[in-house]
């Protein structure tokens, strides 16, 4: 008798009032692991990720059901629309909270207070509710009213200040990086609160400052100041003790390899593979401290050699001899990476046929739990896709009541004021330098490498 | 004293360096009972700079001190039969074992998952590794910069015409440590409901690759490959210089933004132009807009701008140095920095709770252990070793 393995969070119901990444990404991870996540959104105030980065850059028709970032952040969720400015809408939300385990939101405290959705309000409806608020700077304090995006919290945390080229300004990557740092800590926080609730039956309020989660990951920089009164200068890709440690050019346009030769053995192997064995015994580079002291000179010499190589080939050669090295993968390399492929990292998800989006691969999760695996991937919801399921089946609203809610604009299936962001053409984006290149046969390449999932019975 | 959220969860911590210890720190600071097992030479993180007052020493690494709060510390030489036997006895009454060795190490020590499962079928084993427990890169060597490269984050990080960049310090490791802590509790939740253990596989490369907005998607949705942008294109929320530092203006890419409000706020009539008045127009004329914005911001002071912007509900960010983070009234109000006493360093200031749990507060109940600090108490209480056993084991270099 073999029973199908079940996801660990089956039976946990989460109401999400999220936007963008910090809460949606975290709730997606919990949804993947079996929680029933009901994501609430507004027809009045369109979620930004429904209006930008749409499939084929085509903003005609129901573009709000084709947002790539929306699909990325909201897999495996049920989606409903609710107008909270209407008393009946708010009462539906409160009714949902009364039958849920977790309420998660990332609006400013002002919004939550206005709607009377604070923890003190919710625990009256559901005494053991876990409420998670994720804000830029925290739910309390003089900055609590300030809105934030990922770059604001990366800046405030101290992380951006420490990062950048040695002779340049602070730097951050081209994604809202700390939104993910916050999201990762949020998954953990919800799990810790669920563990406590499982043991004691008690809920609680979890107050996540996205900035604090980011600062938690740069402790040595903060403590170097508190203990030694020192702030280290920005040092690009250099390492405080290892050299060579950097990013070096390879053959082709904007192609690179990262190399970190951690000890004398790796250094000698690197010299051998590059055909410059004489460097291994050169007194400027013969031991770790000498290499570190002469690191700028060494980086220049290495760049002269790596430029003769194809990045993946050099990585294979170096790794084959135990040297820590990695080709700098662009987004296409990352998607087609043979290692991630063998690990099954990308999960192919089918989209509702009205979207005309073919099944597409999405990044899955950084963990595998073979004894209680993730649920099969379902695409993020269309706007209002699960109104009927959630309000009708779960809250027992009749068809007539549903029609009435729709007539009053409390629920809906499309934004009230649809305003998409039209991105410039791909040619223009390449000209501006936003994109490295584009390929016209990408649909064929993607569908061949990632065939649609076989329908489970 | 309120209990931690993870009261009653017993963790055997075989981790070293950064990713594993951050995972078990998150567990320990929120109430789990964590016993850190170090090799007799100690966790190599004890040798990572910066050091307390710049003096090296096994208890002076600030990173190590931070990463190992709330844990008890023992030493065991797992390459001796006695050391291995003692570890297996500790496995018997643990809920979780976390390790971040290279994937071949645990099996070579005789501690592969089937062996551990046989000793304790309820045990959750969490393995954190560079590339996961299988696949063609499994045995590749890596550290943070290599993970940035192979995780896809490096290619879109840095200046248009320079080499790709990574974050300072150990971001890839911290991401994986956080994800591992989450995965540990997912498996623990399952264990508490069913009694079943399992072997959890956490990959550092995948920790980076699972948090990249609009990277792989850009290719799957349009065929385009992103790159590091010139400073004046596309996304307008970019770091700009002020007279006294750096700020992150958000001149708005969302469809709902009132552009006249932005023009007024910046006192910049030259921006009152159809070339900039809609998000689509701003994308099309990004270079010109960027030049104007740079000129404006160079005359401003960063905190003045930051606070004035938030009065108008414009989402601005400010780049703070560690010194400014320490002085920040918001961090102070939240009680973020905490003082922890340690037998070697005395009382020093640490970053504290990454988030606040009202019912089960974060609490660093003890400083990072000195090497083998809890050998006597742990081996006596958990394994019933007598004092003379311990002395003998010390002499035989088992502990």
CSV table of C-alpha atoms in Angstrom, one decimal, chain A residues 4-273:
chain,number,residue,atom,x,y,z
A,4,UNK,CA,1.0,9.5,-2.4
A,5,UNK,CA,3.5,11.8,-0.6
A,6,UNK,CA,1.8,14.9,0.7
A,7,UNK,CA,3.1,18.5,0.9
A,8,UNK,CA,3.9,19.5,4.4
A,9,UNK,CA,1.6,22.5,4.7
A,10,UNK,CA,-1.6,20.9,3.5
A,11,UNK,CA,-4.5,22.1,5.7
A,12,UNK,CA,-2.9,25.5,6.3
A,13,UNK,CA,-4.9,28.4,5.0
A,14,UNK,CA,-3.4,31.8,4.3
A,15,UNK,CA,-5.1,35.0,3.3
A,16,UNK,CA,-2.7,37.2,1.4
A,17,UNK,CA,-3.0,41.0,0.9
A,18,UNK,CA,0.3,41.3,-0.9
A,19,UNK,CA,1.9,43.4,-3.6
A,20,UNK,CA,5.0,43.1,-5.7
A,21,UNK,CA,7.5,40.7,-4.1
A,22,UNK,CA,8.2,40.7,-0.4
A,23,UNK,CA,4.9,39.0,0.7
A,24,UNK,CA,3.8,37.4,-2.6
A,25,UNK,CA,7.1,35.6,-3.1
A,26,UNK,CA,7.1,34.3,0.4
A,27,UNK,CA,3.5,33.1,0.2
A,28,UNK,CA,4.2,31.5,-3.2
A,29,UNK,CA,6.9,29.4,-1.4
A,30,UNK,CA,4.3,28.4,1.2
A,31,UNK,CA,1.7,27.7,-1.5
A,32,UNK,CA,4.2,25.5,-3.3
A,33,UNK,CA,4.6,23.5,-0.1
A,34,UNK,CA,0.9,22.8,0.2
A,35,UNK,CA,-0.7,25.8,2.0
A,36,UNK,CA,-3.9,27.1,0.5
A,37,UNK,CA,-3.1,30.7,-0.2
A,38,UNK,CA,-6.0,33.0,-1.1
A,39,UNK,CA,-4.6,36.1,-2.7
A,40,UNK,CA,-6.8,39.2,-2.5
A,41,UNK,CA,-6.4,42.0,-4.9
A,42,UNK,CA,-8.2,45.2,-5.9
A,43,UNK,CA,-9.8,46.1,-9.2
A,44,UNK,CA,-9.5,49.8,-8.3
A,45,UNK,CA,-5.8,49.7,-7.7
A,46,UNK,CA,-4.1,47.4,-10.2
A,47,UNK,CA,-1.2,45.3,-8.9
A,48,UNK,CA,1.9,46.8,-10.7
A,49,UNK,CA,3.1,43.4,-11.8
A,50,UNK,CA,-0.1,42.8,-13.8
A,51,UNK,CA,0.6,45.9,-15.8
A,52,UNK,CA,4.2,45.6,-16.7
A,53,UNK,CA,6.5,43.0,-18.4
A,54,UNK,CA,3.7,41.2,-20.3
A,55,UNK,CA,4.0,38.3,-22.6
A,56,UNK,CA,5.5,39.3,-26.0
A,57,UNK,CA,5.3,42.9,-24.8
A,58,UNK,CA,1.7,42.9,-26.0
A,59,UNK,CA,-0.4,45.3,-23.9
A,60,UNK,CA,-3.6,44.9,-25.9
A,61,UNK,CA,-6.7,43.2,-24.5
A,62,UNK,CA,-6.6,41.6,-21.1
A,63,UNK,CA,-2.9,42.4,-20.6
A,64,UNK,CA,-3.4,42.1,-16.8
A,65,UNK,CA,-3.7,38.3,-17.2
A,66,UNK,CA,-0.3,38.2,-19.0
A,67,UNK,CA,2.1,39.8,-16.6
A,68,UNK,CA,5.3,37.8,-16.4
A,69,UNK,CA,6.3,39.0,-13.0
A,70,UNK,CA,2.8,38.4,-11.7
A,71,UNK,CA,3.1,34.8,-12.8
A,72,UNK,CA,6.5,34.5,-11.3
A,73,UNK,CA,5.4,35.7,-7.8
A,74,UNK,CA,2.0,34.1,-7.5
A,75,UNK,CA,2.1,30.4,-8.5
A,76,UNK,CA,-0.2,27.9,-6.8
A,77,UNK,CA,-2.4,30.6,-5.3
A,78,UNK,CA,-6.2,31.1,-5.5
A,79,UNK,CA,-7.0,34.7,-6.6
A,80,UNK,CA,-10.0,36.8,-5.6
A,81,UNK,CA,-10.8,40.5,-6.0
A,82,UNK,CA,-12.4,42.5,-3.2
A,83,UNK,CA,-13.0,46.2,-2.8
A,84,UNK,CA,-12.1,46.9,0.8
A,85,UNK,CA,-13.4,50.5,0.6
A,86,UNK,CA,-16.8,48.9,0.6
A,87,UNK,CA,-18.2,47.7,4.0
A,88,UNK,CA,-19.4,44.4,2.4
A,89,UNK,CA,-16.0,43.8,0.8
A,90,UNK,CA,-14.3,44.3,4.2
A,91,UNK,CA,-16.7,42.0,5.9
A,92,UNK,CA,-16.0,39.3,3.3
A,93,UNK,CA,-12.3,39.7,4.1
A,94,UNK,CA,-13.0,39.4,7.9
A,95,UNK,CA,-15.1,36.3,7.3
A,96,UNK,CA,-12.1,34.8,5.4
A,97,UNK,CA,-9.8,35.6,8.2
A,98,UNK,CA,-12.1,33.9,10.6
A,99,UNK,CA,-11.5,30.6,8.8
A,100,UNK,CA,-7.8,31.1,8.2
A,101,UNK,CA,-4.5,30.3,9.9
A,102,UNK,CA,-2.4,33.2,8.6
A,103,UNK,CA,-3.0,36.7,7.4
A,104,UNK,CA,-0.1,38.2,5.5
A,105,UNK,CA,0.2,41.7,4.1
A,106,UNK,CA,2.8,44.2,2.9
A,107,UNK,CA,1.1,47.6,2.8
A,108,UNK,CA,2.0,50.5,5.0
A,109,UNK,CA,0.6,50.5,8.6
A,110,UNK,CA,-1.6,53.4,7.6
A,111,UNK,CA,-3.5,51.3,5.2
A,112,UNK,CA,-3.9,48.5,7.6
A,113,UNK,CA,-5.1,50.8,10.4
A,114,UNK,CA,-7.6,52.5,8.1
A,115,UNK,CA,-9.2,49.2,7.2
A,116,UNK,CA,-9.1,48.1,10.9
A,117,UNK,CA,-7.1,45.0,9.9
A,118,UNK,CA,-4.5,45.3,12.7
A,119,UNK,CA,-3.6,42.2,14.8
A,120,UNK,CA,-5.8,43.4,17.7
A,121,UNK,CA,-8.7,43.6,15.3
A,122,UNK,CA,-8.1,40.3,13.7
A,123,UNK,CA,-7.6,38.3,16.9
A,124,UNK,CA,-11.1,39.3,17.9
A,125,UNK,CA,-12.3,37.4,14.8
A,126,UNK,CA,-9.9,34.6,15.0
A,127,UNK,CA,-8.1,34.3,18.4
A,128,UNK,CA,-5.3,32.1,17.1
A,129,UNK,CA,-4.6,34.0,13.9
A,130,UNK,CA,-1.0,34.5,12.8
A,131,UNK,CA,-0.6,38.0,11.3
A,132,UNK,CA,2.4,38.9,9.3
A,133,UNK,CA,3.2,42.5,8.3
A,134,UNK,CA,6.1,43.1,6.1
A,135,UNK,CA,7.1,46.8,5.8
A,136,UNK,CA,10.2,48.6,4.6
A,137,UNK,CA,11.3,49.7,8.0
A,138,UNK,CA,9.0,48.0,10.5
A,139,UNK,CA,5.5,48.4,11.7
A,140,UNK,CA,6.5,50.7,14.5
A,141,UNK,CA,8.8,53.7,14.8
A,142,UNK,CA,9.4,57.1,13.2
A,143,UNK,CA,9.9,55.6,9.7
A,144,UNK,CA,7.0,53.2,9.9
A,145,UNK,CA,4.8,55.3,7.7
A,146,UNK,CA,7.4,55.4,4.8
A,147,UNK,CA,6.7,53.3,1.8
A,148,UNK,CA,9.6,51.4,0.4
A,149,UNK,CA,10.7,49.3,-2.6
A,150,UNK,CA,13.6,46.8,-2.6
A,151,UNK,CA,16.3,49.5,-3.4
A,152,UNK,CA,15.2,51.7,-0.5
A,153,UNK,CA,15.7,48.9,2.0
A,154,UNK,CA,19.0,47.8,0.4
A,155,UNK,CA,20.1,51.4,0.8
A,156,UNK,CA,19.0,51.8,4.4
A,157,UNK,CA,20.4,48.5,5.6
A,158,UNK,CA,24.0,49.3,4.9
A,159,UNK,CA,24.3,46.6,2.3
A,160,UNK,CA,24.5,49.0,-0.7
A,161,UNK,CA,27.1,51.2,1.0
A,162,UNK,CA,29.5,48.3,1.4
A,163,UNK,CA,29.0,47.1,-2.2
A,164,UNK,CA,30.5,48.5,-5.4
A,165,UNK,CA,33.7,48.9,-7.5
A,166,UNK,CA,36.7,49.9,-5.4
A,167,UNK,CA,36.9,53.3,-7.0
A,168,UNK,CA,33.1,53.8,-7.5
A,169,UNK,CA,29.9,54.7,-5.8
A,170,UNK,CA,27.7,52.2,-3.9
A,171,UNK,CA,26.0,49.6,-6.1
A,172,UNK,CA,23.1,47.3,-6.2
A,173,UNK,CA,22.0,44.6,-8.7
A,174,UNK,CA,19.2,45.2,-11.3
A,175,UNK,CA,16.6,43.4,-9.2
A,176,UNK,CA,14.9,44.5,-6.0
A,177,UNK,CA,17.4,42.2,-4.2
A,178,UNK,CA,16.4,42.8,-0.5
A,179,UNK,CA,12.7,42.1,-1.3
A,180,UNK,CA,13.9,38.5,-1.6
A,181,UNK,CA,16.0,38.7,1.5
A,182,UNK,CA,12.8,39.9,3.3
A,183,UNK,CA,10.7,37.2,1.6
A,184,UNK,CA,13.1,34.5,2.6
A,185,UNK,CA,13.0,35.6,6.3
A,186,UNK,CA,9.2,35.8,6.0
A,187,UNK,CA,8.9,32.2,5.0
A,188,UNK,CA,11.0,31.3,8.0
A,189,UNK,CA,9.0,33.6,10.3
A,190,UNK,CA,5.7,32.1,9.2
A,191,UNK,CA,7.0,28.6,9.7
A,192,UNK,CA,8.3,29.4,13.2
A,193,UNK,CA,4.9,30.9,14.1
A,194,UNK,CA,3.2,27.8,12.7
A,195,UNK,CA,5.5,25.5,14.7
A,196,UNK,CA,4.6,27.5,17.9
A,197,UNK,CA,0.9,27.4,17.0
A,198,UNK,CA,1.0,23.7,16.4
A,199,UNK,CA,2.5,23.1,19.9
A,200,UNK,CA,0.5,25.7,21.9
A,201,UNK,CA,-2.5,26.6,19.8
A,202,UNK,CA,-1.5,30.3,20.0
A,203,UNK,CA,-1.3,32.8,17.1
A,204,UNK,CA,0.7,36.0,17.2
A,205,UNK,CA,1.8,39.2,15.4
A,206,UNK,CA,4.9,39.0,13.3
A,207,UNK,CA,6.4,42.4,12.4
A,208,UNK,CA,9.0,42.2,9.6
A,209,UNK,CA,11.2,45.1,8.8
A,210,UNK,CA,12.6,44.4,5.4
A,211,UNK,CA,15.6,46.6,6.2
A,212,UNK,CA,16.3,44.7,9.4
A,213,UNK,CA,16.3,41.4,7.6
A,214,UNK,CA,18.9,42.8,5.1
A,215,UNK,CA,21.1,44.2,7.9
A,216,UNK,CA,21.0,40.8,9.5
A,217,UNK,CA,23.0,39.5,6.6
A,218,UNK,CA,25.9,42.0,6.8
A,219,UNK,CA,26.8,41.5,10.4
A,220,UNK,CA,30.6,41.7,10.1
A,221,UNK,CA,30.4,45.2,8.5
A,222,UNK,CA,28.1,46.5,11.2
A,223,UNK,CA,30.1,44.9,14.0
A,224,UNK,CA,33.4,46.1,12.5
A,225,UNK,CA,31.9,49.6,13.2
A,226,UNK,CA,30.4,48.9,16.6
A,227,UNK,CA,33.6,47.1,17.9
A,228,UNK,CA,36.5,48.6,15.9
A,229,UNK,CA,34.9,51.9,14.8
A,230,UNK,CA,35.9,51.0,11.2
A,231,UNK,CA,34.1,51.0,7.9
A,232,UNK,CA,35.8,49.0,5.2
A,233,UNK,CA,36.1,50.6,1.8
A,234,UNK,CA,34.2,49.2,-1.1
A,235,UNK,CA,36.3,46.5,-2.8
A,236,UNK,CA,34.4,45.4,-5.9
A,237,UNK,CA,34.9,41.6,-6.4
A,238,UNK,CA,38.0,41.5,-4.3
A,239,UNK,CA,38.2,39.3,-1.2
A,240,UNK,CA,39.8,40.4,2.1
A,241,UNK,CA,42.3,37.5,2.1
A,242,UNK,CA,42.0,35.5,-1.2
A,243,UNK,CA,43.6,36.4,-4.5
A,244,UNK,CA,42.9,35.8,-7.3
A,245,UNK,CA,39.3,36.5,-6.6
A,246,UNK,CA,37.4,38.2,-9.4
A,247,UNK,CA,35.5,38.3,-12.6
A,248,UNK,CA,37.6,38.0,-15.8
A,249,UNK,CA,36.7,38.5,-19.5
A,250,UNK,CA,36.3,35.5,-21.8
A,251,UNK,CA,35.8,35.2,-25.6
A,252,UNK,CA,32.8,36.9,-27.0
A,253,UNK,CA,30.6,39.9,-26.3
A,254,UNK,CA,30.2,40.6,-22.6
A,255,UNK,CA,31.1,37.1,-21.5
A,256,UNK,CA,33.0,36.5,-18.2
A,257,UNK,CA,34.2,33.9,-15.7
A,258,UNK,CA,34.4,34.2,-11.9
A,259,UNK,CA,37.5,32.7,-10.4
A,260,UNK,CA,38.4,32.3,-6.7
A,261,UNK,CA,41.7,30.4,-6.2
A,262,UNK,CA,41.4,29.8,-2.5
A,263,UNK,CA,44.8,28.3,-1.7
A,264,UNK,CA,48.2,27.5,-3.2
A,265,UNK,CA,47.0,24.2,-4.8
A,266,UNK,CA,44.2,26.0,-6.6
A,267,UNK,CA,46.6,28.7,-7.7
A,268,UNK,CA,49.1,26.3,-9.1
A,269,UNK,CA,46.4,24.5,-11.0
A,270,UNK,CA,45.1,27.7,-12.4
A,271,UNK,CA,48.6,28.7,-13.7
A,272,UNK,CA,48.9,25.2,-15.2
A,273,UNK,CA,45.6,25.3,-17.1
